[in-house]
Amino acid sequence: MKQARYSFVSWIFLLYGCFALLCYASLWIPPGEGWWWAGFLSLSIPLVALSFLLWLLFWMPRRRLYAWLSVLWMLAATPTLDGVFQLNWNSYAPSQGKTTGNMLSIMSYNVRVFNVYEHLQAEDSLISRQMIQWVSEHPAQIKCLQEIYNEDSSKVFNTVAKIAQKGKYNYYLAPLPSNNPYKVGYFGMGIFSVYPIVHSGYLELGYRRSNRAIFIDIVHEKDTVRIYNVHLASMSIDINGHTPSSSKAAHWVNVLRKLKEGFIRRTHEQARLLEHIKRSPYPVIVCGDFNAVPHSYTYHTFKKHLSNAFEEAGTGFGFTYSNPPLLLRIDHQFFDDTFWQVLGCHVLRHVPYSDHYPLVTIYQKRSKAHRQ
Protein backbone atom coordinates (compact mmCIF):
# COMPACT_ATOMS: atom_id res chain seq x y z
CA MET A 1 0.00 0.00 0.00
CA LYS A 2 2.81 2.37 0.92
CA GLN A 3 4.61 1.50 -2.32
CA ALA A 4 1.48 2.24 -4.36
CA ARG A 5 1.14 5.63 -2.66
CA TYR A 6 4.72 6.54 -3.53
CA SER A 7 4.15 5.36 -7.10
CA PHE A 8 1.19 7.75 -7.43
CA VAL A 9 3.23 10.65 -5.99
CA SER A 10 6.07 9.77 -8.36
CA TRP A 11 3.79 10.19 -11.35
CA ILE A 12 2.54 13.53 -10.01
CA PHE A 13 6.16 14.61 -9.52
CA LEU A 14 7.20 13.62 -13.05
CA LEU A 15 4.19 15.38 -14.59
CA TYR A 16 4.98 18.47 -12.52
CA GLY A 17 8.54 18.37 -13.84
CA CYS A 18 7.22 18.36 -17.41
CA PHE A 19 4.97 21.31 -16.53
CA ALA A 20 8.00 23.16 -15.12
CA LEU A 21 9.94 22.65 -18.36
CA LEU A 22 6.97 24.03 -20.30
CA CYS A 23 6.97 27.10 -18.02
CA TYR A 24 10.67 27.64 -18.66
CA ALA A 25 10.19 27.27 -22.41
CA SER A 26 7.33 29.82 -22.38
CA LEU A 27 9.88 32.68 -22.50
CA TRP A 28 10.46 31.80 -26.14
CA ILE A 29 6.74 31.65 -27.03
CA PRO A 30 5.21 35.00 -28.12
CA PRO A 31 2.06 35.37 -25.99
CA GLY A 32 -0.04 36.87 -28.76
CA GLU A 33 -3.48 35.75 -29.88
CA GLY A 34 -3.75 31.99 -29.50
CA TRP A 35 -0.64 31.77 -27.35
CA TRP A 36 -1.59 34.14 -24.50
CA TRP A 37 -1.39 31.26 -21.99
CA ALA A 38 2.42 31.37 -22.34
CA GLY A 39 2.38 34.72 -20.53
CA PHE A 40 0.79 33.13 -17.46
CA LEU A 41 3.33 30.29 -17.52
CA SER A 42 6.26 32.71 -17.58
CA LEU A 43 4.84 34.67 -14.62
CA SER A 44 4.80 31.45 -12.58
CA ILE A 45 8.46 30.54 -13.19
CA PRO A 46 9.91 31.75 -9.82
CA LEU A 47 7.26 29.92 -7.79
CA VAL A 48 7.59 26.77 -9.89
CA ALA A 49 11.38 26.78 -9.50
CA LEU A 50 11.21 27.36 -5.73
CA SER A 51 8.63 24.62 -5.31
CA PHE A 52 11.29 22.05 -6.15
CA LEU A 53 12.85 22.82 -2.77
CA LEU A 54 9.76 21.23 -1.21
CA TRP A 55 10.02 18.30 -3.57
CA LEU A 56 13.69 17.94 -2.62
CA LEU A 57 12.85 17.81 1.08
CA PHE A 58 10.15 15.24 0.39
CA TRP A 59 12.30 12.91 -1.72
CA MET A 60 15.61 13.11 0.16
CA PRO A 61 14.72 10.50 2.80
CA ARG A 62 12.76 8.40 0.30
CA ARG A 63 14.17 8.26 -3.24
CA ARG A 64 17.56 9.79 -3.95
CA LEU A 65 17.07 9.70 -7.74
CA TYR A 66 14.00 11.92 -7.48
CA ALA A 67 15.81 14.20 -5.06
CA TRP A 68 18.49 14.75 -7.72
CA LEU A 69 15.76 15.31 -10.31
CA SER A 70 14.31 18.01 -8.05
CA VAL A 71 17.69 19.75 -8.01
CA LEU A 72 18.08 19.47 -11.79
CA TRP A 73 14.60 20.82 -12.50
CA MET A 74 15.24 23.71 -10.15
CA LEU A 75 18.60 24.49 -11.81
CA ALA A 76 16.95 24.31 -15.23
CA ALA A 77 15.17 27.55 -14.36
CA THR A 78 18.49 29.43 -14.09
CA PRO A 79 18.58 30.71 -17.71
CA THR A 80 15.06 32.10 -17.29
CA LEU A 81 15.80 33.86 -14.00
CA ASP A 82 19.23 35.32 -14.76
CA GLY A 83 17.83 38.86 -14.75
CA VAL A 84 15.97 38.60 -11.44
CA PHE A 85 18.74 39.00 -8.83
CA GLN A 86 22.10 40.72 -9.29
CA LEU A 87 25.30 41.15 -7.28
CA ASN A 88 27.34 44.06 -8.59
CA TRP A 89 29.27 45.49 -5.66
CA ASN A 90 31.24 48.26 -7.41
CA SER A 91 28.21 50.22 -8.56
CA TYR A 92 29.01 53.84 -9.38
CA ALA A 93 26.53 56.42 -8.09
CA PRO A 94 28.06 59.88 -7.51
CA SER A 95 25.24 61.86 -5.88
CA GLN A 96 22.78 59.51 -7.63
CA GLY A 97 23.19 61.08 -11.01
CA LYS A 98 26.10 63.52 -11.31
CA THR A 99 28.65 62.65 -13.97
CA THR A 100 32.01 63.73 -15.28
CA GLY A 101 33.79 63.43 -18.62
CA ASN A 102 32.19 61.09 -21.11
CA MET A 103 29.57 59.76 -18.69
CA LEU A 104 25.81 60.13 -19.14
CA SER A 105 23.22 59.87 -16.36
CA ILE A 106 19.64 58.90 -17.20
CA MET A 107 16.61 58.74 -14.97
CA SER A 108 13.48 56.82 -15.94
CA TYR A 109 10.42 57.46 -13.80
CA ASN A 110 6.69 56.77 -14.11
CA VAL A 111 5.41 59.83 -12.24
CA ARG A 112 1.73 58.78 -12.15
CA VAL A 113 0.56 62.16 -13.54
CA PHE A 114 2.20 63.83 -10.53
CA ASN A 115 -0.82 62.69 -8.47
CA VAL A 116 -3.06 65.20 -10.23
CA TYR A 117 -6.18 63.23 -9.30
CA GLU A 118 -5.53 64.13 -5.69
CA HIS A 119 -5.09 67.73 -6.89
CA LEU A 120 -8.59 67.76 -8.34
CA GLN A 121 -9.91 67.00 -4.85
CA ALA A 122 -7.51 69.23 -2.93
CA GLU A 123 -5.92 72.03 -4.94
CA ASP A 124 -2.87 72.56 -2.77
CA SER A 125 -1.51 69.00 -2.86
CA LEU A 126 1.64 68.75 -0.77
CA ILE A 127 2.78 65.39 -2.15
CA SER A 128 2.47 66.68 -5.73
CA ARG A 129 4.57 69.74 -4.91
CA GLN A 130 7.22 67.57 -3.26
CA MET A 131 7.30 65.15 -6.19
CA ILE A 132 7.61 67.86 -8.85
CA GLN A 133 10.37 69.55 -6.86
CA TRP A 134 12.25 66.26 -6.47
CA VAL A 135 12.10 65.51 -10.21
CA SER A 136 13.17 69.08 -11.04
CA GLU A 137 16.14 69.03 -8.68
CA HIS A 138 17.51 65.60 -9.51
CA PRO A 139 20.86 66.02 -11.33
CA ALA A 140 20.31 63.39 -14.06
CA GLN A 141 21.26 64.77 -17.47
CA ILE A 142 18.41 62.94 -19.20
CA LYS A 143 14.99 62.51 -17.55
CA CYS A 144 12.58 60.08 -19.21
CA LEU A 145 9.15 60.53 -17.64
CA GLN A 146 6.07 58.41 -18.25
CA GLU A 147 2.53 59.53 -17.37
CA ILE A 148 3.37 63.21 -16.99
CA TYR A 149 0.74 65.87 -16.46
CA ASN A 150 1.16 69.55 -17.32
CA GLU A 151 -1.12 72.52 -16.82
CA ASP A 152 0.50 75.79 -17.86
CA SER A 153 -1.91 77.97 -15.89
CA SER A 154 -1.47 76.05 -12.64
CA LYS A 155 0.96 77.15 -9.96
CA VAL A 156 1.35 73.52 -8.88
CA PHE A 157 1.16 71.56 -12.13
CA ASN A 158 3.11 73.74 -14.57
CA THR A 159 5.48 70.78 -14.48
CA VAL A 160 7.21 71.25 -17.84
CA ALA A 161 8.40 74.76 -16.96
CA LYS A 162 9.57 73.64 -13.54
CA ILE A 163 11.54 70.63 -14.82
CA ALA A 164 12.99 72.61 -17.74
CA GLN A 165 14.44 75.08 -15.20
CA LYS A 166 14.37 78.13 -17.46
CA GLY A 167 16.18 76.45 -20.35
CA LYS A 168 18.63 74.28 -18.44
CA TYR A 169 16.79 71.26 -19.84
CA ASN A 170 15.63 70.99 -23.43
CA TYR A 171 12.60 68.76 -23.82
CA TYR A 172 10.43 66.79 -26.19
CA LEU A 173 6.82 66.00 -25.26
CA ALA A 174 4.19 63.72 -26.73
CA PRO A 175 0.96 64.95 -25.10
CA LEU A 176 -2.45 63.31 -25.03
CA PRO A 177 -5.73 65.21 -24.78
CA SER A 178 -6.81 65.65 -21.17
CA ASN A 179 -9.73 63.55 -19.94
CA ASN A 180 -10.20 65.39 -16.65
CA PRO A 181 -13.58 67.13 -16.17
CA TYR A 182 -12.09 70.62 -16.37
CA LYS A 183 -10.59 70.05 -19.84
CA VAL A 184 -7.34 71.75 -18.91
CA GLY A 185 -3.76 70.58 -19.18
CA TYR A 186 -2.61 67.38 -20.81
CA PHE A 187 -1.18 63.97 -20.06
CA GLY A 188 1.60 62.23 -21.97
CA MET A 189 5.28 61.36 -22.01
CA GLY A 190 8.37 63.53 -22.00
CA ILE A 191 12.15 63.50 -22.25
CA PHE A 192 14.17 66.32 -20.68
CA SER A 193 17.80 66.72 -21.74
CA VAL A 194 20.63 69.07 -20.79
CA TYR A 195 21.97 68.44 -24.31
CA PRO A 196 20.40 70.11 -27.36
CA ILE A 197 17.89 67.87 -29.14
CA VAL A 198 18.82 67.60 -32.82
CA HIS A 199 15.92 65.33 -33.78
CA SER A 200 12.88 63.82 -32.08
CA GLY A 201 9.80 61.78 -32.78
CA TYR A 202 7.25 59.33 -31.44
CA LEU A 203 5.92 55.92 -32.32
CA GLU A 204 2.32 54.83 -31.76
CA LEU A 205 2.45 51.24 -30.59
CA GLY A 206 -1.11 50.23 -31.35
CA TYR A 207 -4.01 49.57 -29.08
CA ARG A 208 -4.01 52.66 -26.87
CA ARG A 209 -2.48 56.06 -27.52
CA SER A 210 -1.27 56.16 -23.92
CA ASN A 211 1.11 53.32 -24.73
CA ARG A 212 3.77 54.65 -27.07
CA ALA A 213 7.47 55.33 -27.50
CA ILE A 214 9.14 58.70 -27.98
CA PHE A 215 12.78 59.37 -28.80
CA ILE A 216 15.35 62.14 -29.04
CA ASP A 217 18.72 62.34 -30.77
CA ILE A 218 21.41 64.29 -28.92
CA VAL A 219 25.08 64.98 -29.51
CA HIS A 220 27.10 63.72 -26.56
CA GLU A 221 30.85 64.31 -26.66
CA LYS A 222 30.80 64.57 -30.50
CA ASP A 223 28.75 61.36 -30.91
CA THR A 224 25.07 61.37 -31.84
CA VAL A 225 23.05 58.97 -29.71
CA ARG A 226 19.35 58.13 -29.51
CA ILE A 227 17.34 57.92 -26.28
CA TYR A 228 13.95 56.18 -26.24
CA ASN A 229 11.27 56.64 -23.60
CA VAL A 230 8.78 53.76 -23.59
CA HIS A 231 5.46 52.97 -21.95
CA LEU A 232 4.10 49.54 -22.82
CA ALA A 233 0.68 48.10 -21.96
CA SER A 234 -0.13 47.83 -18.27
CA MET A 235 0.05 44.54 -16.35
CA SER A 236 -3.27 45.57 -14.70
CA ILE A 237 -2.44 43.78 -11.44
CA ASP A 238 -4.70 45.25 -8.76
CA ILE A 239 -5.04 42.65 -6.02
CA ASN A 240 -7.11 44.95 -3.80
CA GLY A 241 -9.39 46.30 -6.48
CA HIS A 242 -12.64 44.42 -5.79
CA THR A 243 -15.57 46.35 -4.40
CA PRO A 244 -18.14 45.21 -1.81
CA SER A 245 -20.67 44.75 -4.60
CA SER A 246 -18.46 42.33 -6.50
CA SER A 247 -17.27 38.93 -5.38
CA LYS A 248 -13.64 38.11 -4.97
CA ALA A 249 -14.01 35.47 -7.67
CA ALA A 250 -15.35 38.04 -10.14
CA HIS A 251 -12.49 40.38 -9.24
CA TRP A 252 -9.83 37.76 -9.92
CA VAL A 253 -11.48 36.73 -13.18
CA ASN A 254 -11.25 40.37 -14.24
CA VAL A 255 -7.57 40.56 -13.19
CA LEU A 256 -6.77 37.43 -15.24
CA ARG A 257 -8.64 38.84 -18.23
CA LYS A 258 -6.64 42.08 -18.05
CA LEU A 259 -3.39 40.16 -17.71
CA LYS A 260 -4.26 38.18 -20.83
CA GLU A 261 -5.02 41.39 -22.75
CA GLY A 262 -1.73 42.87 -21.54
CA PHE A 263 0.29 39.87 -22.75
CA ILE A 264 -1.25 40.17 -26.22
CA ARG A 265 -0.84 43.94 -26.45
CA ARG A 266 2.79 43.98 -25.30
CA THR A 267 3.67 41.28 -27.83
CA HIS A 268 2.52 43.56 -30.67
CA GLU A 269 3.94 46.73 -29.11
CA GLN A 270 7.41 45.34 -28.56
CA ALA A 271 7.54 44.01 -32.13
CA ARG A 272 6.86 47.50 -33.53
CA LEU A 273 9.28 49.11 -31.11
CA LEU A 274 12.13 46.72 -31.84
CA GLU A 275 11.72 47.22 -35.57
CA HIS A 276 12.07 50.97 -35.05
CA ILE A 277 15.10 50.50 -32.79
CA LYS A 278 16.82 48.26 -35.34
CA ARG A 279 16.53 51.04 -37.92
CA SER A 280 18.16 53.63 -35.66
CA PRO A 281 21.26 55.12 -37.27
CA TYR A 282 22.73 55.80 -33.82
CA PRO A 283 23.58 53.85 -30.66
CA VAL A 284 20.50 53.59 -28.46
CA ILE A 285 19.40 53.59 -24.83
CA VAL A 286 15.81 52.47 -24.24
CA CYS A 287 14.20 53.53 -20.95
CA GLY A 288 10.76 53.28 -19.50
CA ASP A 289 7.87 51.43 -17.96
CA PHE A 290 7.84 48.13 -19.83
CA ASN A 291 5.28 46.47 -17.54
CA ALA A 292 7.32 43.30 -18.02
CA VAL A 293 9.18 41.35 -15.34
CA PRO A 294 12.64 39.83 -16.02
CA HIS A 295 11.08 36.38 -16.47
CA SER A 296 8.83 37.41 -19.36
CA TYR A 297 8.83 37.09 -23.12
CA THR A 298 9.03 40.88 -23.55
CA TYR A 299 12.12 41.22 -21.37
CA HIS A 300 13.96 38.27 -22.92
CA THR A 301 13.15 39.45 -26.43
CA PHE A 302 14.72 42.84 -25.72
CA LYS A 303 17.77 41.08 -24.26
CA LYS A 304 18.36 39.38 -27.60
CA HIS A 305 19.18 42.79 -29.05
CA LEU A 306 20.29 44.98 -26.13
CA SER A 307 21.84 44.63 -22.68
CA ASN A 308 19.99 45.46 -19.48
CA ALA A 309 21.49 48.15 -17.25
CA PHE A 310 20.38 46.64 -13.93
CA GLU A 311 21.82 43.26 -14.84
CA GLU A 312 25.12 44.92 -15.67
CA ALA A 313 25.47 47.20 -12.65
CA GLY A 314 22.52 46.76 -10.24
CA THR A 315 22.41 44.98 -6.89
CA GLY A 316 19.61 42.88 -5.41
CA PHE A 317 16.17 42.35 -6.92
CA GLY A 318 15.68 45.98 -7.98
CA PHE A 319 11.91 45.97 -7.55
CA THR A 320 10.51 49.15 -9.11
CA TYR A 321 6.78 48.87 -8.36
CA SER A 322 5.72 50.19 -4.95
CA ASN A 323 2.15 48.86 -4.77
CA PRO A 324 1.02 45.28 -4.04
CA PRO A 325 2.15 42.71 -5.05
CA LEU A 326 5.39 44.76 -4.58
CA LEU A 327 7.84 42.12 -5.87
CA LEU A 328 7.95 43.44 -9.43
CA ARG A 329 10.75 44.96 -11.49
CA ILE A 330 8.90 46.35 -14.50
CA ASP A 331 10.87 49.56 -15.21
CA HIS A 332 14.02 48.97 -17.24
CA GLN A 333 16.84 50.54 -19.19
CA PHE A 334 18.29 48.61 -22.15
CA PHE A 335 21.34 49.79 -24.07
CA ASP A 336 23.75 49.07 -26.92
CA ASP A 337 26.73 47.47 -25.13
CA THR A 338 29.01 47.91 -28.12
CA PHE A 339 28.89 51.67 -27.51
CA TRP A 340 28.05 52.03 -23.80
CA GLN A 341 29.17 50.44 -20.58
CA VAL A 342 27.24 50.82 -17.32
CA LEU A 343 28.97 52.09 -14.21
CA GLY A 344 25.96 52.03 -11.90
CA CYS A 345 22.23 51.36 -11.94
CA HIS A 346 20.04 52.17 -8.95
CA VAL A 347 16.39 51.92 -7.99
CA LEU A 348 15.68 54.86 -5.67
CA ARG A 349 13.35 53.13 -3.25
CA HIS A 350 13.51 56.02 -0.79
CA VAL A 351 11.49 58.19 -3.20
CA PRO A 352 7.86 57.65 -2.07
CA TYR A 353 5.72 59.75 -4.38
CA SER A 354 4.52 57.44 -7.19
CA ASP A 355 3.49 53.80 -7.53
CA HIS A 356 6.85 53.35 -9.29
CA TYR A 357 10.36 54.08 -8.05
CA PRO A 358 12.82 56.09 -10.18
CA LEU A 359 15.54 54.12 -11.97
CA VAL A 360 18.85 56.00 -12.42
CA THR A 361 21.75 54.70 -14.51
CA ILE A 362 25.26 56.04 -15.11
CA TYR A 363 26.62 55.22 -18.58
CA GLN A 364 30.09 55.70 -19.99
CA LYS A 365 31.08 55.55 -23.63
CA ARG A 366 33.47 52.80 -24.58
CA SER A 367 36.72 53.67 -26.25
CA LYS A 368 36.69 53.93 -30.03
CA ALA A 369 39.05 50.96 -30.23
CA HIS A 370 36.53 48.81 -28.34
CA ARG A 371 33.63 49.90 -30.57
CA GLN A 372 35.55 48.75 -33.65
PDB file of C-alpha atoms in Angstrom, residues 282-286 305-308 334-341 363-364 366:
ATOM      1  CA  TYR A 282      22.728  55.799 -33.823  1.00  0.00           C
ATOM      2  CA  PRO A 283      23.577  53.846 -30.664  1.00  0.00           C
ATOM      3  CA  VAL A 284      20.496  53.589 -28.457  1.00  0.00           C
ATOM      4  CA  ILE A 285      19.400  53.590 -24.832  1.00  0.00           C
ATOM      5  CA  VAL A 286      15.811  52.467 -24.238  1.00  0.00           C
ATOM      6  CA  HIS A 305      19.177  42.794 -29.049  1.00  0.00           C
ATOM      7  CA  LEU A 306      20.287  44.979 -26.131  1.00  0.00           C
ATOM      8  CA  SER A 307      21.838  44.625 -22.679  1.00  0.00           C
ATOM      9  CA  ASN A 308      19.986  45.461 -19.482  1.00  0.00           C
ATOM     10  CA  PHE A 334      18.290  48.615 -22.145  1.00  0.00           C
ATOM     11  CA  PHE A 335      21.341  49.791 -24.072  1.00  0.00           C
ATOM     12  CA  ASP A 336      23.749  49.070 -26.917  1.00  0.00           C
ATOM     13  CA  ASP A 337      26.726  47.473 -25.126  1.00  0.00           C
ATOM     14  CA  THR A 338      29.014  47.906 -28.117  1.00  0.00           C
ATOM     15  CA  PHE A 339      28.888  51.665 -27.515  1.00  0.00           C
ATOM     16  CA  TRP A 340      28.053  52.035 -23.800  1.00  0.00           C
ATOM     17  CA  GLN A 341      29.173  50.444 -20.577  1.00  0.00           C
ATOM     18  CA  TYR A 363      26.615  55.215 -18.584  1.00  0.00           C
ATOM     19  CA  GLN A 364      30.094  55.697 -19.986  1.00  0.00           C
ATOM     20  CA  ARG A 366      33.474  52.798 -24.582  1.00  0.00           C
TER      21      ARG A 366
END
